[in-house]
Coordinates of C-alpha atoms and ligand atoms in Angstrom, one line a residue:
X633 CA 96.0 205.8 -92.9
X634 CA 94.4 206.3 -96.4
X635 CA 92.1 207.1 -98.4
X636 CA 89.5 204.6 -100.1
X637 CA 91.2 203.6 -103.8
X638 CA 89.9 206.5 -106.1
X639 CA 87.4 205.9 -108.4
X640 CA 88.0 206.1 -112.0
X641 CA 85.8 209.2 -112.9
X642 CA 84.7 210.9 -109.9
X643 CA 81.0 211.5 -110.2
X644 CA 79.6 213.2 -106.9
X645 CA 81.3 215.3 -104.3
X646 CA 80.2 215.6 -100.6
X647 CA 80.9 217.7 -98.2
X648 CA 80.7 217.5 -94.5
X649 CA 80.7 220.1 -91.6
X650 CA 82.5 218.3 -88.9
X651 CA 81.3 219.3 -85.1
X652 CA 78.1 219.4 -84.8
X653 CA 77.1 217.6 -88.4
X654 CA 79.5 214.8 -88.5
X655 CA 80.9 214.4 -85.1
X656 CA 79.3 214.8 -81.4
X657 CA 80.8 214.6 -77.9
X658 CA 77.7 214.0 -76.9
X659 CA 77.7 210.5 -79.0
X660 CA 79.3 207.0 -78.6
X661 CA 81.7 206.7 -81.1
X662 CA 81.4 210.7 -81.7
X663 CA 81.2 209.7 -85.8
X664 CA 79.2 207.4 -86.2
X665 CA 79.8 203.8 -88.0
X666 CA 77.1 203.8 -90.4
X667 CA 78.9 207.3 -92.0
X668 CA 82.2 205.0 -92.6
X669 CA 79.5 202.4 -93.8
X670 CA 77.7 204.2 -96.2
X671 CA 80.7 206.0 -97.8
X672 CA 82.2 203.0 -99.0
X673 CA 79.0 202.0 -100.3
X674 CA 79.0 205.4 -102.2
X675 CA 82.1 205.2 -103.5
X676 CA 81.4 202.2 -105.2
X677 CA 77.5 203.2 -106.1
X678 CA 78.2 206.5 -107.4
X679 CA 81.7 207.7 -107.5
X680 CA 82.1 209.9 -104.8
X681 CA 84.8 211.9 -103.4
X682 CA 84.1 213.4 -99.7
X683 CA 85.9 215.7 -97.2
X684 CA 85.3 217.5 -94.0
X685 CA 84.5 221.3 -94.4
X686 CA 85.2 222.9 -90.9
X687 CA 86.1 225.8 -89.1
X688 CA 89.1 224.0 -87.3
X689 CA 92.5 224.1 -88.1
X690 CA 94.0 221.1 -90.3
X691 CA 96.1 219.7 -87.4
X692 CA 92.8 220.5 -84.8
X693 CA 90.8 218.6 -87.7
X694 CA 93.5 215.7 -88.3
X695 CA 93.2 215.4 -84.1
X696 CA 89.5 215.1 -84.2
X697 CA 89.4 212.4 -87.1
X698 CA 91.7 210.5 -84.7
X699 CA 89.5 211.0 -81.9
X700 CA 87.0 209.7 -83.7
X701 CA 88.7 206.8 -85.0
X702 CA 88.5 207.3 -89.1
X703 CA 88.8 203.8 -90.6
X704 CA 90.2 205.7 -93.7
X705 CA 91.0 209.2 -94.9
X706 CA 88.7 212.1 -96.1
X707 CA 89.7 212.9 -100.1
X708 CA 90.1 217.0 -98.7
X709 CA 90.0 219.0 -96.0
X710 CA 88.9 222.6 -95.9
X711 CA 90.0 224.1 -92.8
X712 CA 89.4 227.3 -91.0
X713 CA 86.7 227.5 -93.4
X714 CA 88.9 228.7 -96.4
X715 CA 92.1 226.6 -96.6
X716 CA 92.3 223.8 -98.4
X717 CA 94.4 220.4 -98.3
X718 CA 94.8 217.1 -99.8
X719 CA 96.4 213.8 -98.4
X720 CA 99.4 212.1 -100.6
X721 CA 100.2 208.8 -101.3
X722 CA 101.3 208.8 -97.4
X723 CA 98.4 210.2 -96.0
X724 CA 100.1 213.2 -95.2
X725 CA 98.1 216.6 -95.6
X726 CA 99.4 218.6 -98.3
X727 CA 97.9 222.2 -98.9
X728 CA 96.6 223.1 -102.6
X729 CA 99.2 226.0 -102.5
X730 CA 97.7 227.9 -105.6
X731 CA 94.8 228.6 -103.7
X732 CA 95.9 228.7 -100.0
X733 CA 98.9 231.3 -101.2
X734 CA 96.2 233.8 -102.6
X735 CA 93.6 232.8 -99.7
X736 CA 96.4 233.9 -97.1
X737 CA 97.6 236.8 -98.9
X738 CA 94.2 238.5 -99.2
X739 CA 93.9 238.2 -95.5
X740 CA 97.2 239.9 -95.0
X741 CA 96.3 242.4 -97.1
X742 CA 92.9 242.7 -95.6
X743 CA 94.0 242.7 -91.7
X744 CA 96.2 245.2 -92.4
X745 CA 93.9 247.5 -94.4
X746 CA 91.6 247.4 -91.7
X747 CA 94.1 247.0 -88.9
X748 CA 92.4 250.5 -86.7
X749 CA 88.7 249.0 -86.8
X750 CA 89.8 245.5 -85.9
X751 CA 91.9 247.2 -83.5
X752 CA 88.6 249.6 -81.7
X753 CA 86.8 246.1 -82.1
X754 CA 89.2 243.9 -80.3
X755 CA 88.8 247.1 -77.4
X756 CA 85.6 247.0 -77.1
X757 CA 85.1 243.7 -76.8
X758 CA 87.7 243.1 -74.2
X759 CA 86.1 246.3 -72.0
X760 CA 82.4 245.2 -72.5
X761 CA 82.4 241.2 -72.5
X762 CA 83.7 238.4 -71.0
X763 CA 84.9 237.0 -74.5
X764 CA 88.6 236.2 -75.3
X765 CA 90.2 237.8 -78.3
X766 CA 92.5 235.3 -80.5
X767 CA 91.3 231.6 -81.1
X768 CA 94.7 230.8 -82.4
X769 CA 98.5 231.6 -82.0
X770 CA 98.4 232.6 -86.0
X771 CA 94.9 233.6 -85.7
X772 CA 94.8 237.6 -85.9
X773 CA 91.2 238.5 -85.8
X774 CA 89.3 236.2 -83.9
X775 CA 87.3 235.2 -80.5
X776 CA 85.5 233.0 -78.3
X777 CA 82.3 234.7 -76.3
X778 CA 81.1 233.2 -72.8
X779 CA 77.8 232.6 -74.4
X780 CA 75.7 232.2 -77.1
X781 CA 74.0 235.3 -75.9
X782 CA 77.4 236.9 -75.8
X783 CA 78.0 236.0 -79.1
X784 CA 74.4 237.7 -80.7
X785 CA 75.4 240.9 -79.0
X786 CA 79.0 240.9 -80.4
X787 CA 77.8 239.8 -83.6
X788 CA 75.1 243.3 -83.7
X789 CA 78.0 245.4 -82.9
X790 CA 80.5 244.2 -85.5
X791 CA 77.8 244.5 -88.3
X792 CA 76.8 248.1 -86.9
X793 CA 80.7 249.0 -87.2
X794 CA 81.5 247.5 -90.3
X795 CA 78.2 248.6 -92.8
X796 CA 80.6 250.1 -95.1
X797 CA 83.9 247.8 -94.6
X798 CA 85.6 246.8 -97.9
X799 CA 86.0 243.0 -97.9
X800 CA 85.9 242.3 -94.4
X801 CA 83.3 239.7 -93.0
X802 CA 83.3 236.7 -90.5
X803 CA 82.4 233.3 -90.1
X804 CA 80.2 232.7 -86.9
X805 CA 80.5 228.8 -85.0
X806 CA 77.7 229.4 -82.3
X807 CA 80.4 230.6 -79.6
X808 CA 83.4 231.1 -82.0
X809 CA 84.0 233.8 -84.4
X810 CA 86.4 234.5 -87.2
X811 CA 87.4 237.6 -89.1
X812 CA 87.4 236.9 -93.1
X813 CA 88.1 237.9 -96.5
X814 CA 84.0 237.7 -98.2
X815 CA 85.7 236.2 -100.9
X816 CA 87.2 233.3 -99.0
X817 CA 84.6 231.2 -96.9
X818 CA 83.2 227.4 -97.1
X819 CA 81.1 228.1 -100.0
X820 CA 84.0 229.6 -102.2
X821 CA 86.5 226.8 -101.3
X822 CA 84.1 223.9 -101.8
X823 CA 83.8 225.4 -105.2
X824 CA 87.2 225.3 -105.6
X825 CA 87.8 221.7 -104.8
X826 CA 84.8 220.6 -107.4
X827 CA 86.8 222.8 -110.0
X828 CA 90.1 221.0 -108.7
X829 CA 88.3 217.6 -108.7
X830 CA 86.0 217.8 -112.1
X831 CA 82.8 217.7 -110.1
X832 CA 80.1 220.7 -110.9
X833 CA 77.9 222.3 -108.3
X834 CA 74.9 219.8 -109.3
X835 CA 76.8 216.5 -108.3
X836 CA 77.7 218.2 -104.9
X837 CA 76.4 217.6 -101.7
X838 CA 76.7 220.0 -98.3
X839 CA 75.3 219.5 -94.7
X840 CA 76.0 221.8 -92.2
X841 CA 74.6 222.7 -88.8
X842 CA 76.0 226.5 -87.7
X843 CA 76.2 229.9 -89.2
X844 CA 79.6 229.7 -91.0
X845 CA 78.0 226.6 -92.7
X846 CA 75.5 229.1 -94.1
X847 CA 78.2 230.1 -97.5
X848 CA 78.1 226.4 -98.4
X849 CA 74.6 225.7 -98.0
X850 CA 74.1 227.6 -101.0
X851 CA 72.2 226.0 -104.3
X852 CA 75.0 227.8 -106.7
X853 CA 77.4 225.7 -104.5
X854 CA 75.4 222.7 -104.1
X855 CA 72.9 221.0 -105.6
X856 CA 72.0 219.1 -102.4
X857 CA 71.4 220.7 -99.5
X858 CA 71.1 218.9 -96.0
X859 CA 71.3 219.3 -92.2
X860 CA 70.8 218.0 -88.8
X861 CA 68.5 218.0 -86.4
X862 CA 70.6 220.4 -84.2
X863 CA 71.2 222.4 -86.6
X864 CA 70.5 226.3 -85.8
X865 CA 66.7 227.4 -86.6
X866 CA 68.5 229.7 -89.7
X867 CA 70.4 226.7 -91.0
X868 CA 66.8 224.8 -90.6
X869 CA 65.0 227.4 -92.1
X870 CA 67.5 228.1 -95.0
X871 CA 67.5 223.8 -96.0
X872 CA 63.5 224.2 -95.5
X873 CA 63.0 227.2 -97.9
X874 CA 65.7 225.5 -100.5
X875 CA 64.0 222.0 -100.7
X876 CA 66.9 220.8 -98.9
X877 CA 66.8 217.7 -96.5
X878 CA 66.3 218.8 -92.6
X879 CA 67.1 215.3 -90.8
X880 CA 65.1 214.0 -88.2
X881 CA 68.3 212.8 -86.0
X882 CA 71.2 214.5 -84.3
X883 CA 74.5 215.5 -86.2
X884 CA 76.5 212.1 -87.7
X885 CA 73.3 209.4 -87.4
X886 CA 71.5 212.8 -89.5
X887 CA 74.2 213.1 -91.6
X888 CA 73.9 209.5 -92.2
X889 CA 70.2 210.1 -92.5
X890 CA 70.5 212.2 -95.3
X891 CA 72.6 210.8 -97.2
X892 CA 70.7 207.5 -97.5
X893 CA 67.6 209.8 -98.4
X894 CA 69.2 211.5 -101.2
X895 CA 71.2 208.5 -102.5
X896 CA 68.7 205.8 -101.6
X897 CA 71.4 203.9 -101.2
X898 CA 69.3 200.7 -101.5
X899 CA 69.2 201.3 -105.6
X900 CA 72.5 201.2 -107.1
X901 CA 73.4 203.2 -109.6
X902 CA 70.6 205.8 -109.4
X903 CA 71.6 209.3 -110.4
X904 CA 71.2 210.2 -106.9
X905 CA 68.0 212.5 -107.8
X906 CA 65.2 212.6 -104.8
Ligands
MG1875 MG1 79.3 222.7 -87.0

Protein backbone atom coordinates (compact mmCIF):
# COMPACT_ATOMS: atom_id res chain seq x y z
CA UNK A 1 0.00 0.00 0.00
CA UNK A 2 0.71 3.72 -0.56
CA UNK A 3 0.24 6.82 -0.10
CA UNK A 4 -2.01 9.21 -2.39
CA UNK A 5 0.71 10.86 -5.17
CA UNK A 6 1.98 14.05 -3.28
CA UNK A 7 1.00 17.17 -4.11
CA UNK A 8 3.27 19.70 -5.51
CA UNK A 9 3.30 22.29 -2.61
CA UNK A 10 1.73 20.93 0.34
CA UNK A 11 -0.67 23.53 1.64
CA UNK A 12 -2.63 22.13 4.74
CA UNK A 13 -1.65 19.49 7.28
CA UNK A 14 -4.12 17.34 9.31
CA UNK A 15 -3.95 15.43 11.98
CA UNK A 16 -5.92 12.66 13.33
CA UNK A 17 -6.30 10.91 16.76
CA UNK A 18 -6.93 7.39 15.89
CA UNK A 19 -9.25 5.31 18.60
CA UNK A 20 -11.86 7.07 19.49
CA UNK A 21 -11.65 10.10 16.75
CA UNK A 22 -10.90 8.18 13.61
CA UNK A 23 -11.70 4.64 14.34
CA UNK A 24 -14.57 2.78 16.54
CA UNK A 25 -15.13 -0.84 17.41
CA UNK A 26 -18.27 0.13 18.06
CA UNK A 27 -18.74 1.06 14.04
CA UNK A 28 -19.21 -0.92 10.76
CA UNK A 29 -16.27 -0.46 8.90
CA UNK A 30 -14.48 1.03 12.30
CA UNK A 31 -13.10 4.14 9.82
CA UNK A 32 -15.41 5.22 8.11
CA UNK A 33 -15.60 5.44 4.04
CA UNK A 34 -16.51 8.99 3.71
CA UNK A 35 -12.82 9.83 5.68
CA UNK A 36 -10.98 7.87 2.66
CA UNK A 37 -13.63 9.89 0.52
CA UNK A 38 -13.02 13.21 1.59
CA UNK A 39 -9.24 13.05 1.85
CA UNK A 40 -8.78 12.46 -1.71
CA UNK A 41 -11.01 15.18 -2.31
CA UNK A 42 -8.70 17.33 -0.13
CA UNK A 43 -5.72 16.37 -1.50
CA UNK A 44 -6.70 17.59 -4.69
CA UNK A 45 -8.85 20.83 -3.30
CA UNK A 46 -6.33 22.04 -1.00
CA UNK A 47 -2.99 20.25 -0.80
CA UNK A 48 -3.13 18.36 2.13
CA UNK A 49 -0.90 16.08 3.82
CA UNK A 50 -2.60 13.82 6.78
CA UNK A 51 -1.42 11.32 9.39
CA UNK A 52 -2.65 9.56 12.46
CA UNK A 53 -1.44 11.03 15.84
CA UNK A 54 -1.89 8.23 18.49
CA UNK A 55 -0.91 6.83 21.56
CA UNK A 56 -0.21 3.27 20.03
CA UNK A 57 2.74 1.93 18.93
CA UNK A 58 3.74 2.08 15.08
CA UNK A 59 3.27 -1.65 14.47
CA UNK A 60 -0.13 -1.48 17.04
CA UNK A 61 -1.09 1.51 14.64
CA UNK A 62 0.03 -0.16 11.21
CA UNK A 63 -2.32 -3.33 12.67
CA UNK A 64 -5.25 -1.09 13.27
CA UNK A 65 -5.03 0.69 9.71
CA UNK A 66 -5.25 -2.90 8.49
CA UNK A 67 -8.07 -3.60 10.60
CA UNK A 68 -9.73 -1.02 9.29
CA UNK A 69 -9.01 -1.60 5.83
CA UNK A 70 -6.92 1.76 4.67
CA UNK A 71 -7.46 2.09 0.86
CA UNK A 72 -4.05 4.07 0.91
CA UNK A 73 -1.40 5.24 3.42
CA UNK A 74 -1.31 8.09 6.01
CA UNK A 75 1.68 10.66 4.84
CA UNK A 76 3.10 10.19 8.99
CA UNK A 77 2.54 8.50 11.83
CA UNK A 78 3.23 9.84 15.33
CA UNK A 79 3.18 7.05 17.67
CA UNK A 80 3.13 6.65 21.37
CA UNK A 81 2.32 10.16 21.25
CA UNK A 82 6.00 11.38 20.48
CA UNK A 83 7.68 9.29 17.85
CA UNK A 84 7.51 9.99 14.58
CA UNK A 85 7.58 8.02 11.15
CA UNK A 86 7.23 8.32 7.52
CA UNK A 87 6.45 5.58 4.78
CA UNK A 88 9.03 5.17 1.71
CA UNK A 89 8.58 4.59 -1.73
CA UNK A 90 7.52 0.87 -0.44
CA UNK A 91 5.20 1.82 2.06
CA UNK A 92 7.43 0.80 4.68
CA UNK A 93 7.54 2.93 7.94
CA UNK A 94 10.70 4.58 8.37
CA UNK A 95 11.35 6.67 11.69
CA UNK A 96 12.54 10.49 11.30
CA UNK A 97 15.71 9.46 13.24
CA UNK A 98 16.91 13.15 14.04
CA UNK A 99 13.96 13.48 16.08
CA UNK A 100 13.10 9.96 17.38
CA UNK A 101 17.06 9.61 18.51
CA UNK A 102 16.78 12.84 20.79
CA UNK A 103 12.91 11.95 21.73
CA UNK A 104 14.28 8.45 23.12
CA UNK A 105 17.31 9.67 24.61
CA UNK A 106 15.57 12.32 26.78
CA UNK A 107 13.40 9.60 28.14
CA UNK A 108 16.38 7.50 29.06
CA UNK A 109 17.81 10.14 30.64
CA UNK A 110 14.67 11.12 32.30
CA UNK A 111 13.58 7.38 33.63
CA UNK A 112 16.64 7.15 35.05
CA UNK A 113 16.77 10.52 36.75
CA UNK A 114 13.67 9.77 38.33
CA UNK A 115 14.12 6.00 38.44
CA UNK A 116 13.27 6.00 42.87
CA UNK A 117 9.76 8.00 42.37
CA UNK A 118 8.79 5.98 39.41
CA UNK A 119 9.91 3.14 41.41
CA UNK A 120 7.56 4.24 44.96
CA UNK A 121 4.83 4.96 42.15
CA UNK A 122 4.88 1.74 40.41
CA UNK A 123 4.49 0.28 44.52
CA UNK A 124 1.94 1.94 45.28
CA UNK A 125 -0.08 1.36 42.62
CA UNK A 126 0.41 -2.34 42.45
CA UNK A 127 -0.47 -2.38 46.61
CA UNK A 128 -3.56 0.00 46.24
CA UNK A 129 -5.26 -0.80 42.75
CA UNK A 130 -6.14 -3.34 40.52
CA UNK A 131 -4.12 -1.57 37.59
CA UNK A 132 -1.23 -3.36 35.70
CA UNK A 133 2.11 -1.68 35.51
CA UNK A 134 3.88 -1.80 31.87
CA UNK A 135 1.69 -1.34 28.67
CA UNK A 136 4.56 -2.58 26.63
CA UNK A 137 7.60 -4.98 26.68
CA UNK A 138 9.87 -1.63 25.90
CA UNK A 139 7.50 0.43 27.71
CA UNK A 140 9.17 1.46 31.24
CA UNK A 141 6.74 3.73 32.90
CA UNK A 142 3.47 2.94 32.12
CA UNK A 143 -0.18 1.30 33.00
CA UNK A 144 -3.54 0.20 32.45
CA UNK A 145 -6.27 0.92 35.49
CA UNK A 146 -9.51 -1.39 35.85
CA UNK A 147 -11.51 1.76 35.40
CA UNK A 148 -11.94 5.06 34.53
CA UNK A 149 -12.54 5.65 38.14
CA UNK A 150 -9.28 3.85 38.82
CA UNK A 151 -7.67 5.94 36.51
CA UNK A 152 -8.88 9.61 38.20
CA UNK A 153 -7.57 8.31 41.54
CA UNK A 154 -4.12 7.27 40.06
CA UNK A 155 -3.99 10.32 38.12
CA UNK A 156 -4.51 12.68 41.74
CA UNK A 157 -1.79 10.66 43.32
CA UNK A 158 0.85 11.01 40.60
CA UNK A 159 0.27 14.84 40.43
CA UNK A 160 0.33 15.05 44.38
CA UNK A 161 3.87 13.08 44.13
CA UNK A 162 5.29 14.76 41.33
CA UNK A 163 4.46 18.87 42.07
CA UNK A 164 8.09 19.49 41.91
CA UNK A 165 9.38 16.75 39.29
CA UNK A 166 11.88 18.03 36.67
CA UNK A 167 10.56 17.11 33.28
CA UNK A 168 8.46 14.31 34.06
CA UNK A 169 4.74 14.30 32.91
CA UNK A 170 2.22 11.76 31.25
CA UNK A 171 -0.08 11.28 28.70
CA UNK A 172 -3.63 9.99 29.92
CA UNK A 173 -5.90 7.62 27.19
CA UNK A 174 -9.09 7.31 29.44
CA UNK A 175 -7.87 3.80 30.99
CA UNK A 176 -4.17 4.01 29.75
CA UNK A 177 -1.38 6.00 31.01
CA UNK A 178 2.12 6.92 29.96
CA UNK A 179 5.05 8.38 31.72
CA UNK A 180 6.71 11.37 29.44
CA UNK A 181 9.28 13.74 28.83
CA UNK A 182 6.97 17.48 28.90
CA UNK A 183 8.94 18.29 26.11
CA UNK A 184 7.95 15.33 23.92
CA UNK A 185 4.01 14.91 23.56
CA UNK A 186 1.39 15.11 20.47
CA UNK A 187 1.55 18.80 20.38
CA UNK A 188 5.43 19.00 20.11
CA UNK A 189 5.69 16.26 17.42
CA UNK A 190 2.93 17.53 15.20
CA UNK A 191 4.92 20.67 15.21
CA UNK A 192 7.77 18.92 14.21
CA UNK A 193 6.26 17.25 11.24
CA UNK A 194 4.73 20.88 9.89
CA UNK A 195 8.48 22.06 10.31
CA UNK A 196 9.63 18.74 8.41
CA UNK A 197 6.76 19.20 5.93
CA UNK A 198 6.76 23.23 5.28
CA UNK A 199 3.26 23.58 6.68
CA UNK A 200 2.85 26.37 9.64
CA UNK A 201 0.63 26.00 12.60
CA UNK A 202 -2.30 28.04 10.73
CA UNK A 203 -2.66 25.55 7.82
CA UNK A 204 -2.93 22.66 10.44
CA UNK A 205 -5.74 20.90 11.51
CA UNK A 206 -6.09 18.51 14.97
CA UNK A 207 -9.11 16.47 16.29
CA UNK A 208 -8.78 14.53 19.17
CA UNK A 209 -11.20 12.90 21.68
CA UNK A 210 -9.02 11.94 25.16
CA UNK A 211 -6.67 13.67 27.51
CA UNK A 212 -3.26 12.98 25.74
CA UNK A 213 -5.00 14.68 22.71
CA UNK A 214 -5.26 17.71 24.97
CA UNK A 215 -1.01 18.97 23.83
CA UNK A 216 -2.31 18.98 20.18
CA UNK A 217 -5.44 20.66 20.53
CA UNK A 218 -3.60 23.65 21.16
CA UNK A 219 -4.10 26.98 18.87
CA UNK A 220 -0.04 27.53 18.82
CA UNK A 221 -0.13 23.99 17.31
CA UNK A 222 -3.18 24.32 15.29
CA UNK A 223 -5.09 26.68 13.72
CA UNK A 224 -8.13 24.32 13.63
CA UNK A 225 -9.32 22.76 16.27
CA UNK A 226 -11.98 19.87 16.16
CA UNK A 227 -13.52 16.88 18.01
CA UNK A 228 -16.09 14.32 18.37
CA UNK A 229 -18.98 13.78 19.86
CA UNK A 230 -17.42 11.27 22.40
CA UNK A 231 -14.94 13.21 23.09
CA UNK A 232 -14.22 13.70 26.99
CA UNK A 233 -16.25 16.84 28.51
CA UNK A 234 -12.44 18.61 28.94
CA UNK A 235 -11.60 17.90 25.31
CA UNK A 236 -15.40 19.41 24.66
CA UNK A 237 -14.88 22.13 26.75
CA UNK A 238 -11.26 23.05 25.59
CA UNK A 239 -12.67 22.92 21.35
CA UNK A 240 -15.82 25.05 22.94
CA UNK A 241 -13.73 27.79 24.65
CA UNK A 242 -11.16 27.85 21.52
CA UNK A 243 -13.76 28.36 18.74
CA UNK A 244 -13.00 24.99 17.70
CA UNK A 245 -15.52 22.62 15.96
CA UNK A 246 -17.33 20.11 18.60
CA UNK A 247 -19.08 17.52 16.00
CA UNK A 248 -22.41 16.42 16.48
CA UNK A 249 -21.52 12.57 15.52
CA UNK A 250 -19.45 9.88 17.04
CA UNK A 251 -15.54 9.53 16.31
CA UNK A 252 -14.79 8.84 12.28
CA UNK A 253 -18.50 10.01 10.79
CA UNK A 254 -17.42 13.38 13.34
CA UNK A 255 -14.20 13.48 12.06
CA UNK A 256 -15.62 13.40 8.78
CA UNK A 257 -18.12 15.98 10.07
CA UNK A 258 -15.65 18.40 10.71
CA UNK A 259 -13.68 18.37 8.21
CA UNK A 260 -16.41 19.03 5.61
CA UNK A 261 -17.39 22.03 8.02
CA UNK A 262 -14.05 23.63 8.04
CA UNK A 263 -13.15 22.88 4.37
CA UNK A 264 -16.64 23.07 2.94
CA UNK A 265 -15.61 20.84 0.80
CA UNK A 266 -18.37 21.66 -1.68
CA UNK A 267 -16.27 24.98 -2.80
CA UNK A 268 -13.04 24.15 -4.26
CA UNK A 269 -10.26 25.99 -3.68
CA UNK A 270 -11.39 28.02 -0.70
CA UNK A 271 -8.74 28.86 1.80
CA UNK A 272 -10.28 26.59 4.07
CA UNK A 273 -11.38 29.63 6.51
CA UNK A 274 -14.92 29.00 8.46
MG1 LIG B 1 -8.46 8.73 21.26
Amino acid sequence: MKTLPSPDCAEWLLAFDFDGTLSSPEMTPPVPDEFFKIIRELRDSHHTLWGINTGRSLLHTVEGMQQADFPFLPDYIIGREREIYTPNNYGRWLPVKEWNKQCDKAHVKLFRKHKRLLKSLREWVEAETSADWGLQADEPAGMVASSLEEMDAIVAKIDQETVDTEHLCYQRNAIYLRFSHENYHKGSALAEVGRLMGVSSERTFAIGDSYNDLDMLDTSIAGYLACPANACDEVKSLIADCGGYVASADAGLGTVEALSAIFSTSQKNTDGGN
